[in-house]
Short mmCIF file of C-alpha atoms in Angstrom, two decimals:
data_model
loop_
_atom_site.label_atom_id
_atom_site.label_comp_id
_atom_site.label_asym_id
_atom_site.label_seq_id
_atom_site.Cartn_x
_atom_site.Cartn_y
_atom_site.Cartn_z
CA MET A 1 40.80 227.11 252.65
CA LYS A 2 40.42 226.82 256.35
CA ASN A 3 41.56 229.12 258.97
CA ILE A 4 45.31 228.81 260.26
CA ARG A 5 46.12 227.77 263.89
CA ILE A 6 49.28 229.44 265.33
CA GLY A 7 49.75 227.99 268.87
CA ASN A 8 46.59 228.56 270.61
CA LYS A 9 45.31 231.30 268.13
CA LEU A 10 43.35 230.93 265.23
CA THR A 11 43.09 233.24 262.16
CA LYS A 12 39.63 234.67 260.97
CA VAL A 13 40.97 234.67 257.40
CA PRO A 14 43.52 232.26 256.01
CA LEU A 15 45.86 235.18 255.19
CA ILE A 16 49.50 236.21 255.99
CA GLN A 17 50.55 239.85 255.28
CA GLY A 18 53.94 239.47 253.86
CA GLY A 19 56.93 241.07 255.45
CA MET A 20 58.23 244.05 253.64
CA GLY A 21 61.59 245.74 254.50
CA VAL A 22 62.87 248.42 254.97
CA GLY A 23 60.21 249.89 257.09
CA ILE A 24 57.32 249.02 254.84
CA SER A 25 55.57 246.59 257.18
CA LEU A 26 56.22 247.63 260.68
CA GLY A 27 53.92 247.69 263.73
CA SER A 28 51.03 249.75 262.26
CA LEU A 29 50.47 247.60 259.22
CA ALA A 30 51.01 244.38 261.08
CA GLY A 31 48.68 245.16 263.95
CA ALA A 32 46.08 246.21 261.49
CA VAL A 33 46.02 242.93 259.61
CA ALA A 34 46.19 241.07 262.87
CA LYS A 35 43.14 243.10 264.17
CA GLU A 36 41.12 241.97 261.06
CA GLY A 37 41.98 238.37 261.71
CA GLY A 38 45.09 237.81 259.52
CA ILE A 39 48.55 237.17 260.53
CA GLY A 40 50.56 240.54 260.76
CA ILE A 41 54.02 240.40 259.88
CA ILE A 42 56.85 242.92 260.92
CA SER A 43 60.03 242.92 258.80
CA THR A 44 63.31 243.22 260.64
CA ALA A 45 65.39 244.37 257.90
CA GLN A 46 66.91 247.72 258.90
CA ILE A 47 63.81 248.11 261.12
CA GLY A 48 65.60 250.70 263.31
CA TYR A 49 66.34 253.12 260.34
CA ARG A 50 64.30 255.82 262.09
CA GLU A 51 66.33 255.54 265.42
CA ALA A 52 68.55 258.54 266.32
CA ASP A 53 71.58 256.43 266.48
CA PHE A 54 70.94 254.18 263.54
CA ASP A 55 74.00 255.49 261.53
CA ALA A 56 76.41 255.02 264.53
CA ASP A 57 74.88 251.78 265.90
CA PRO A 58 72.59 250.26 263.25
CA GLU A 59 72.36 246.83 265.10
CA GLY A 60 71.51 248.39 268.34
CA ALA A 61 68.90 250.53 266.64
CA ASN A 62 67.50 247.47 264.91
CA LEU A 63 67.28 245.31 268.00
CA ARG A 64 65.39 248.17 269.97
CA ALA A 65 62.89 248.69 267.04
CA ILE A 66 62.10 245.02 266.94
CA GLU A 67 60.80 245.29 270.50
CA SER A 68 59.20 248.68 269.99
CA GLU A 69 57.31 247.80 266.74
CA MET A 70 55.90 244.62 268.40
CA LYS A 71 54.52 246.93 271.27
CA LYS A 72 52.90 249.04 268.49
CA ALA A 73 51.32 246.19 266.85
CA ARG A 74 50.08 244.75 270.00
CA ALA A 75 48.44 247.89 271.08
CA ILE A 76 46.35 247.75 267.89
CA SER A 77 45.66 243.87 268.19
CA PRO A 78 46.28 242.66 271.82
CA GLU A 79 44.92 239.25 270.82
CA GLY A 80 45.97 238.93 267.11
CA ILE A 81 48.55 236.71 265.53
CA ILE A 82 51.76 238.94 264.96
CA GLY A 83 55.14 237.77 263.98
CA TYR A 84 58.35 238.78 262.20
CA ASN A 85 59.89 238.12 258.76
CA VAL A 86 63.83 237.58 259.36
CA MET A 87 65.81 237.32 256.08
CA THR A 88 68.55 234.43 256.47
CA ALA A 89 70.75 236.73 254.28
CA LEU A 90 70.95 239.42 257.09
CA ARG A 91 74.27 239.61 258.74
CA ALA A 92 72.63 239.67 262.24
CA HIS A 93 69.81 237.28 261.35
CA ALA A 94 70.55 235.21 264.57
CA ALA A 95 70.34 238.27 266.85
CA HIS A 96 67.05 239.35 265.04
CA ILE A 97 65.42 236.00 265.55
CA LYS A 98 66.39 235.83 269.28
CA ALA A 99 65.07 239.44 269.59
CA ALA A 100 61.82 238.55 267.83
CA VAL A 101 61.23 235.64 270.16
CA LYS A 102 62.05 237.95 273.27
CA ALA A 103 59.43 240.47 271.93
CA GLY A 104 56.73 237.80 271.89
CA ALA A 105 56.56 236.70 268.21
CA ASP A 106 53.73 234.30 267.62
CA ILE A 107 55.56 233.11 264.43
CA ILE A 108 58.79 233.79 262.59
CA ILE A 109 58.94 233.65 258.92
CA SER A 110 62.34 233.27 257.11
CA GLY A 111 63.68 233.18 253.76
CA ALA A 112 66.29 234.85 251.40
CA GLY A 113 68.36 231.78 251.90
CA LEU A 114 67.47 228.46 253.94
CA PRO A 115 66.87 229.05 257.40
CA THR A 116 68.87 226.05 258.68
CA GLU A 117 69.35 227.19 262.32
CA LEU A 118 65.85 228.62 262.90
CA PRO A 119 64.79 225.59 265.21
CA ALA A 120 67.97 226.07 267.21
CA LEU A 121 67.44 229.89 267.69
CA THR A 122 63.73 229.55 268.61
CA GLU A 123 64.18 226.32 270.80
CA GLY A 124 62.34 226.40 274.08
CA SER A 125 59.94 229.23 272.97
CA ARG A 126 56.38 229.34 271.98
CA THR A 127 57.29 230.98 268.57
CA LYS A 128 56.32 228.92 265.59
CA ILE A 129 58.68 228.73 262.59
CA ALA A 130 58.03 228.85 258.90
CA PRO A 131 60.62 228.61 256.09
CA ILE A 132 59.99 230.43 252.73
CA VAL A 133 60.65 228.05 249.74
CA SER A 134 60.34 228.64 245.97
CA THR A 135 61.00 225.03 244.65
CA ASP A 136 60.09 221.61 245.69
CA LYS A 137 63.91 221.08 245.83
CA SER A 138 64.44 223.87 248.38
CA ALA A 139 61.46 222.36 250.52
CA GLN A 140 62.82 218.93 250.56
CA VAL A 141 66.28 220.28 251.59
CA ILE A 142 65.14 222.46 254.55
CA LEU A 143 62.50 219.96 255.94
CA LYS A 144 64.99 217.05 255.67
CA TYR A 145 67.60 219.09 257.35
CA TRP A 146 65.39 219.95 260.25
CA ASP A 147 64.13 216.49 260.49
CA ARG A 148 67.59 214.92 260.77
CA LYS A 149 69.42 217.70 262.84
CA TYR A 150 66.52 218.69 265.13
CA LYS A 151 63.91 215.93 265.06
CA ARG A 152 61.23 218.47 264.29
CA THR A 153 59.49 219.95 261.27
CA ALA A 154 57.99 223.23 260.25
CA ASP A 155 54.88 224.66 261.77
CA LEU A 156 53.91 226.19 258.46
CA VAL A 157 55.44 226.78 254.96
CA VAL A 158 55.37 229.71 252.71
CA ILE A 159 55.76 228.97 248.85
CA GLU A 160 56.84 232.24 247.27
CA GLY A 161 56.39 232.24 243.55
CA PRO A 162 58.06 234.02 240.60
CA LEU A 163 55.54 237.03 240.74
CA ALA A 164 56.61 238.23 244.17
CA GLY A 165 58.29 241.38 245.00
CA GLY A 166 61.73 242.27 246.37
CA HIS A 167 64.36 239.47 246.25
CA LEU A 168 63.25 236.43 244.50
CA GLY A 169 64.25 232.80 245.15
CA PHE A 170 64.96 232.05 241.43
CA LYS A 171 67.70 232.69 238.95
CA LYS A 172 66.78 235.17 236.42
CA GLU A 173 66.40 232.80 233.61
CA GLU A 174 64.12 230.70 235.70
CA LEU A 175 61.61 233.41 236.08
CA SER A 176 60.97 233.51 232.38
CA GLU A 177 60.66 229.90 232.16
CA TYR A 178 57.98 229.37 234.74
CA THR A 179 54.34 229.85 233.42
CA PRO A 180 51.25 229.92 235.79
CA GLU A 181 50.60 226.20 234.82
CA SER A 182 53.98 225.00 235.41
CA TYR A 183 54.50 226.80 238.58
CA GLY A 184 51.14 225.48 239.77
CA GLU A 185 52.58 221.95 239.25
CA GLU A 186 55.67 223.01 241.40
CA ILE A 187 53.23 224.24 244.09
CA ARG A 188 51.53 220.78 244.07
CA ARG A 189 54.88 219.06 244.49
CA ILE A 190 55.75 221.14 247.32
CA ILE A 191 52.39 220.64 249.23
CA ARG A 192 52.88 216.91 248.81
CA THR A 193 56.40 217.13 250.24
CA VAL A 194 55.22 219.18 253.24
CA LYS A 195 52.23 216.92 253.88
CA SER A 196 54.48 213.83 253.86
CA TYR A 197 56.48 215.56 256.85
CA GLY A 198 53.23 216.38 258.43
CA GLU A 199 52.27 212.83 258.38
CA LYS A 200 55.66 211.69 259.75
CA TYR A 201 55.22 213.94 262.70
CA GLY A 202 51.44 213.50 263.13
CA VAL A 203 50.74 217.30 262.64
CA ASP A 204 48.95 219.56 260.20
CA ILE A 205 51.46 221.88 258.35
CA PRO A 206 49.58 224.66 256.65
CA VAL A 207 51.03 225.64 253.23
CA VAL A 208 50.47 229.23 252.26
CA VAL A 209 51.09 230.61 248.74
CA ALA A 210 52.81 233.83 248.03
CA GLY A 211 53.78 235.89 244.99
CA GLY A 212 51.37 237.73 242.69
CA ILE A 213 48.25 237.26 245.14
CA TYR A 214 46.52 240.65 244.49
CA ASP A 215 42.62 239.94 244.25
CA SER A 216 40.01 237.21 244.87
CA ASP A 217 40.75 235.56 241.55
CA ASP A 218 44.36 235.00 242.80
CA VAL A 219 43.10 233.63 245.98
CA ARG A 220 40.75 231.25 244.21
CA ARG A 221 43.68 230.02 241.97
CA ALA A 222 45.74 229.34 245.21
CA MET A 223 42.90 227.45 246.68
CA ALA A 224 42.41 225.37 243.62
CA LEU A 225 46.10 224.18 243.93
CA GLY A 226 45.43 223.02 247.34
CA ALA A 227 46.86 225.93 249.39
CA ASP A 228 45.72 226.37 252.92
CA GLY A 229 46.08 230.12 252.78
CA VAL A 230 47.78 233.04 250.97
CA GLN A 231 50.55 235.43 251.75
CA VAL A 232 49.96 239.03 250.43
CA ALA A 233 52.24 241.93 250.47
CA THR A 234 52.09 244.32 247.41
CA ARG A 235 48.23 244.80 247.91
CA PHE A 236 48.71 246.11 251.49
CA VAL A 237 51.28 248.75 250.55
CA THR A 238 48.47 251.16 249.20
CA THR A 239 46.44 251.08 252.52
CA GLU A 240 46.33 253.76 254.91
CA GLU A 241 47.84 251.69 257.65
CA CYS A 242 50.96 250.83 255.69
CA ASP A 243 54.06 252.23 257.32
CA ALA A 244 55.52 253.81 254.22
CA ASP A 245 55.50 257.45 253.17
CA ILE A 246 52.49 258.33 251.00
CA ARG A 247 54.71 259.04 248.03
CA TYR A 248 55.78 255.58 248.10
CA LYS A 249 52.22 254.35 248.02
CA GLU A 250 51.42 256.74 245.14
CA ALA A 251 54.43 255.36 243.10
CA TYR A 252 52.50 251.99 243.05
CA ILE A 253 49.35 253.80 241.93
CA HIS A 254 50.92 255.71 239.14
CA ALA A 255 53.03 252.68 237.85
CA SER A 256 52.09 251.05 234.62
CA GLU A 257 52.58 247.29 234.05
CA GLU A 258 55.64 248.08 231.72
CA ASP A 259 57.23 250.05 234.56
CA ILE A 260 57.64 246.82 236.71
CA ALA A 261 60.99 245.04 235.88
CA ILE A 262 63.50 242.35 237.16
CA VAL A 263 66.51 244.12 238.56
CA LYS A 264 69.73 242.98 240.11
CA SER A 265 70.29 243.59 243.76
CA PRO A 266 73.71 244.87 245.00
CA VAL A 267 74.46 241.33 246.01
CA GLY A 268 73.62 239.76 242.68
CA MET A 269 70.04 238.38 243.57
CA PRO A 270 67.35 239.15 241.16
CA GLY A 271 64.36 241.29 242.53
CA ARG A 272 61.36 243.02 241.09
CA ALA A 273 61.04 246.70 241.36
CA ILE A 274 59.51 249.78 239.57
CA LEU A 275 61.73 251.34 237.02
CA ASN A 276 62.33 254.84 238.25
CA PRO A 277 65.19 257.35 237.55
CA PHE A 278 67.50 255.79 240.14
CA MET A 279 67.05 252.23 238.83
CA LYS A 280 67.37 253.40 235.23
CA ARG A 281 70.90 255.01 236.21
CA VAL A 282 71.85 251.80 238.03
CA MET A 283 70.96 249.71 234.87
CA ALA A 284 72.94 252.13 232.73
CA GLY A 285 76.03 251.08 234.57
CA GLU A 286 76.39 254.08 236.94
CA LYS A 287 77.90 253.43 240.29
CA ILE A 288 75.81 255.39 242.91
CA PRO A 289 77.76 256.74 245.98
CA HIS A 290 76.57 255.46 249.29
CA THR A 291 76.69 256.04 253.04
CA PRO A 292 79.00 254.15 255.35
CA CYS A 293 78.12 250.43 255.69
CA HIS A 294 75.17 249.87 257.88
CA GLY A 295 75.91 246.03 257.99
CA CYS A 296 72.76 244.69 256.60
CA LEU A 297 73.52 241.82 254.15
CA ALA A 298 76.04 239.15 255.10
CA LYS A 299 77.53 238.77 251.62
CA CYS A 300 77.75 242.44 250.66
CA ARG A 301 81.07 243.93 249.79
CA PRO A 302 80.72 247.76 250.02
CA SER A 303 83.67 248.69 247.81
CA GLU A 304 82.23 246.57 245.02
CA ILE A 305 78.49 247.35 244.97
CA PRO A 306 76.78 249.64 242.30
CA TYR A 307 74.62 251.06 244.96
CA CYS A 308 73.66 250.39 248.57
CA ILE A 309 70.36 248.57 249.19
CA THR A 310 69.99 250.17 252.48
CA ASP A 311 70.26 253.54 251.12
CA GLY A 312 68.00 252.77 248.32
CA LEU A 313 65.18 251.30 250.53
CA ILE A 314 65.33 253.98 253.23
CA SER A 315 64.87 256.46 250.40
CA ALA A 316 61.95 254.65 249.32
CA VAL A 317 60.00 254.47 252.69
CA LYS A 318 60.81 258.11 253.25
CA GLY A 319 59.22 258.91 250.12
CA ASN A 320 62.27 260.21 247.99
CA VAL A 321 60.92 257.91 245.26
CA GLU A 322 63.06 259.45 242.44
CA ASN A 323 66.24 258.23 244.03
CA ALA A 324 65.05 255.14 245.62
CA LEU A 325 64.67 251.29 245.18
CA LEU A 326 61.08 250.71 244.86
CA PHE A 327 60.56 246.99 245.32
CA CYS A 328 57.26 245.58 244.35
CA GLY A 329 55.32 242.65 243.31
CA ALA A 330 54.36 241.83 239.72
CA LYS A 331 50.81 243.22 239.98
CA ALA A 332 51.64 246.40 241.88
CA TRP A 333 50.41 248.41 238.70
CA LYS A 334 46.85 247.20 239.61
CA ALA A 335 46.81 249.52 242.40
CA GLN A 336 44.24 252.44 241.82
CA LYS A 337 43.68 253.95 245.23
CA ILE A 338 44.55 254.07 248.87
CA ASP A 339 42.09 252.05 250.91
CA THR A 340 42.15 250.50 254.30
CA VAL A 341 43.41 247.01 255.61
CA ARG A 342 39.87 245.96 256.05
CA GLU A 343 38.76 246.97 252.52
CA ALA A 344 41.73 245.19 251.11
CA ILE A 345 40.96 241.84 253.01
CA GLN A 346 37.41 242.10 252.06
CA GLU A 347 38.27 242.42 248.29
CA LEU A 348 40.80 239.59 248.56
CA PHE A 349 38.16 237.20 250.03
CA ALA A 350 35.05 238.56 248.16
#
């Protein structure tokens, strides 16, 4: 692996810290990762949940927090590489992208759907753009679309595999079909597709592998597949600098491998989370009462959902872990202790 260039900045380690909403990866974690030479990523998903007027004006709160969390990260790492993860599935994703550009994002990474309009929303800025893809088919679709409509290509591509946390880019049955070997071949196909567009435009497009990257063995496997870098999220939850409540971090430390399961989000997408009392109630068919809609996901129908994903994730980040949606990666059970971002990066690249 080689270091990744984003504009006129170069990483010291070929690492992106994955975006984790709601409130798990904010300015503190992103700034700490950038300070250590990786790429720090702030998630915009309900980023303004701590603002006083979040219930009355969630989007206004979110847009203010996009700016303030960047300022917090920049205070920690003035020259580091700091960007945002903006989910395409968000109802206000276009406004979030524009706010991220205004805040000075070095890069915007976007998934949870194909970010077809990302080039238009960042046009004229220095902000680099990166789609998240899970299959070669999705890579071909988005890169072909950008090529034809905008006459440009990606600055970086993130491949998110079936061992990732949170919402997943696969159908539930696909998750059980993929083996490390078969998905390794999928990664190689995606890399070939990306490189072909790099050749067309005469640029180097780094390809970064995500999902289940927890230790140095995982990094070596990604490198052997031809990846230019890795994106890591779950490993950074149990760091001192992570923005989540200590009880959320301890939930990872206390979880066993059997406690981690594929669950269904309120909008029908599969996700990976820790089986806690809340999720067991949901899986038993109980409909959990929720707060008035905060307008997060475009395809959500509040009257029909079994629980509110915003409520569940805010409970998680605030440490109410018994009554929360505890998203996590497949290897969250490996967490044994709280350490620092520096220690985590040293272990990853040992």
